[in-house]
Tab-separated table of C-alpha atoms in Angstrom:
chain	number	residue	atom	x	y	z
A	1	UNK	CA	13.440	-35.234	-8.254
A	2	UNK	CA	17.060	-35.596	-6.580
A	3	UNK	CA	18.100	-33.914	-3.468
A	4	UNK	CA	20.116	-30.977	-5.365
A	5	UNK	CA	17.351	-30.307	-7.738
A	6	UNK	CA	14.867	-29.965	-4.571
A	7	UNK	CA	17.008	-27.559	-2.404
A	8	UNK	CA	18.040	-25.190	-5.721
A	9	UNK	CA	13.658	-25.042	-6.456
A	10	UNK	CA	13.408	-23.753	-2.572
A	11	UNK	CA	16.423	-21.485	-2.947
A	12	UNK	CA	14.831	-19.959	-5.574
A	13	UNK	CA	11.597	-19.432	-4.417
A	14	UNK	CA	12.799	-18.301	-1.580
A	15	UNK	CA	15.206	-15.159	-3.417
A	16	UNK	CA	11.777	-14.990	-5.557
A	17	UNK	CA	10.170	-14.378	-1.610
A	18	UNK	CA	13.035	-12.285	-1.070
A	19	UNK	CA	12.790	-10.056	-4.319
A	20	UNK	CA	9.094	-9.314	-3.227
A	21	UNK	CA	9.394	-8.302	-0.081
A	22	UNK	CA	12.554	-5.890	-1.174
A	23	UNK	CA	9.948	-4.697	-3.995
A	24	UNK	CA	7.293	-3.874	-0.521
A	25	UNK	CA	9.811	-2.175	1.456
A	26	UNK	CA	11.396	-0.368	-1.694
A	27	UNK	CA	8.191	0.920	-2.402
A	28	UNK	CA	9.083	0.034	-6.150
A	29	UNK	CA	5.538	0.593	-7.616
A	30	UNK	CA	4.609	4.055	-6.212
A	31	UNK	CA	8.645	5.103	-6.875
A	32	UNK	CA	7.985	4.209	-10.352
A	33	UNK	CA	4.796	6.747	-10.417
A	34	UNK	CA	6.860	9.136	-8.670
A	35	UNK	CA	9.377	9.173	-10.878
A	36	UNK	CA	6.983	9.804	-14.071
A	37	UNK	CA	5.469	12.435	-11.910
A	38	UNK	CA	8.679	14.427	-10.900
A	39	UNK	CA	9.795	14.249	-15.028
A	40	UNK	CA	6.946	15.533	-16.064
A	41	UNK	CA	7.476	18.536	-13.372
A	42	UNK	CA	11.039	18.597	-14.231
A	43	UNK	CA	9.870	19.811	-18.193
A	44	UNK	CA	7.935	22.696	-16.858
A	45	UNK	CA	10.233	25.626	-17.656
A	46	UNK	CA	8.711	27.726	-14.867
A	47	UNK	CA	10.093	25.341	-12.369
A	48	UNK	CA	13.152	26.348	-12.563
A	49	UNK	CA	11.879	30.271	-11.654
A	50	UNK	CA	12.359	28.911	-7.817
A	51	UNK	CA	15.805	27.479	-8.263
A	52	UNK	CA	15.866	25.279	-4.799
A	53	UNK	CA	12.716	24.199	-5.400
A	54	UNK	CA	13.734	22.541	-8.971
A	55	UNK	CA	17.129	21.454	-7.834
A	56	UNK	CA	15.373	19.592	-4.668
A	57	UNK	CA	13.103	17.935	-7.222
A	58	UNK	CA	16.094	17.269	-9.677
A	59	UNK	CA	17.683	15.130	-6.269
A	60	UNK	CA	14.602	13.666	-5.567
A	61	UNK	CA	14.471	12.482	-8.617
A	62	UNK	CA	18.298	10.981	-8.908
A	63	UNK	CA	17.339	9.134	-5.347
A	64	UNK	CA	13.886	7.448	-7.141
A	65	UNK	CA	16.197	6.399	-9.680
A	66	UNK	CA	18.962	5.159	-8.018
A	67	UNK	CA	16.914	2.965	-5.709
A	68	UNK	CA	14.826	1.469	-9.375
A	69	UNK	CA	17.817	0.740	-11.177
A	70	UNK	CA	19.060	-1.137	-8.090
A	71	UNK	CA	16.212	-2.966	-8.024
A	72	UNK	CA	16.255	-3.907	-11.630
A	73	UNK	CA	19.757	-5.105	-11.485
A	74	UNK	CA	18.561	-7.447	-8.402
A	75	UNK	CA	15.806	-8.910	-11.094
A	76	UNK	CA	18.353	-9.386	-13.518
A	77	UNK	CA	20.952	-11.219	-11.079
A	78	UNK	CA	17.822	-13.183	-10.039
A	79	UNK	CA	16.859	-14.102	-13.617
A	80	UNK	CA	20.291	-15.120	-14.777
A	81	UNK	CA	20.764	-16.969	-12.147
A	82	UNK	CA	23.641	-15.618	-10.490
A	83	UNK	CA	22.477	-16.101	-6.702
A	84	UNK	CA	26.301	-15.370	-5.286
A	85	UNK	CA	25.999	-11.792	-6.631
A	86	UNK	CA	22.432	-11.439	-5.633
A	87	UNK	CA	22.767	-12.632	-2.596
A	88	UNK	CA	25.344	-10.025	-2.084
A	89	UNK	CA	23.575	-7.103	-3.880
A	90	UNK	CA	19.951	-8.099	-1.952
A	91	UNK	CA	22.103	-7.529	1.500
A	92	UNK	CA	23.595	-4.440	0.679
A	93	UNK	CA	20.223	-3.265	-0.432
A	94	UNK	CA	18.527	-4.696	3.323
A	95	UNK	CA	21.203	-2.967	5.251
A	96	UNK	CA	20.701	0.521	3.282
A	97	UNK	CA	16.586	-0.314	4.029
A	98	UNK	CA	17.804	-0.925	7.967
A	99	UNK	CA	20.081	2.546	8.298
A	100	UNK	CA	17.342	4.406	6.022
A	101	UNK	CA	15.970	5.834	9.513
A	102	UNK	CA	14.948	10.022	9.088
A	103	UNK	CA	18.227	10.928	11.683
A	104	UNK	CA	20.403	8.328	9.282
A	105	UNK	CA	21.656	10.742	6.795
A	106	UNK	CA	22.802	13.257	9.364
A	107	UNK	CA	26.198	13.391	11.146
A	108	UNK	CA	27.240	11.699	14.519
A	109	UNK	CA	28.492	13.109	17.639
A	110	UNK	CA	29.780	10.476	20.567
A	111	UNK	CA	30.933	11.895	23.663
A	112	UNK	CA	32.694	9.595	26.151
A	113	UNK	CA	33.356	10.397	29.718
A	114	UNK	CA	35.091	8.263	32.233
A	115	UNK	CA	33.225	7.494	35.380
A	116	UNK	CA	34.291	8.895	38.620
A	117	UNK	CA	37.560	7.087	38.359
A	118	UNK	CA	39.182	4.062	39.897
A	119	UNK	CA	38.238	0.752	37.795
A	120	UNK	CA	35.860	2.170	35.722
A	121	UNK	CA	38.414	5.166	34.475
A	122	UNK	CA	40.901	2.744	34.007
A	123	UNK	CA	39.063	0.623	31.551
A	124	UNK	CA	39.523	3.918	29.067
């Protein structure tokens, strides 16, 4: 086995590694029950009695989605082989997991006040 052949095996086992983990920290497996779950609720016609409640489950249920067909893409891109593109699409996916905090989805306030002036105001 050359050299090439040797580093392109561990490069893929390692995006294989890398596809696994994302499918841990996705939660992939109980999304995919989840989703079954809120379509089934989503038939009920008496959901939709308590509008919010049925429009909060109809997001919920765009979200679930969103984040499987992500990860299907990243399976495909790892199947065909196209590790520039995964490699991409698998660190846009890690930085969403990063800023997925409960406070990340809310908006930002920075306040910025000068010290008590001489060097320290001037740096501002």
């Amino acid at each position: 086995m050359t050299t090439t052949t040797t580093e392109n095996s561990r490069e893929q086992k390692d995006r294989q590694e890398r596809l696994e983990k994302l499918r841990q920290q996705l939660f992939i497996d109980e999304k995919t029950e989840k989703q079954a779950k809120l379509s089934l609720e989503l038939e009920n016609p008496e959901l939709w009695q308590d509008w919010e409640k049925g429009q909060q489950i109809s997001q919920d249920l765009a979200d679930l989605k969103k984040d499987l067909e992500d990860f299907a893409f990243l399976e495909i891109l790892l199947e065909e082989g196209d590790t520039k593109k995964f490699d991409q699409f698998a660190n846009q996916i890690e930085e969403k997991l990063f800023l997925s905090g409960p406070h990340d989805k809310g908006a930002t306030f920075l306040s910025i006040h000068a010290g008590q002036g001489g060097t320290e105001a001037m740096d501002w």
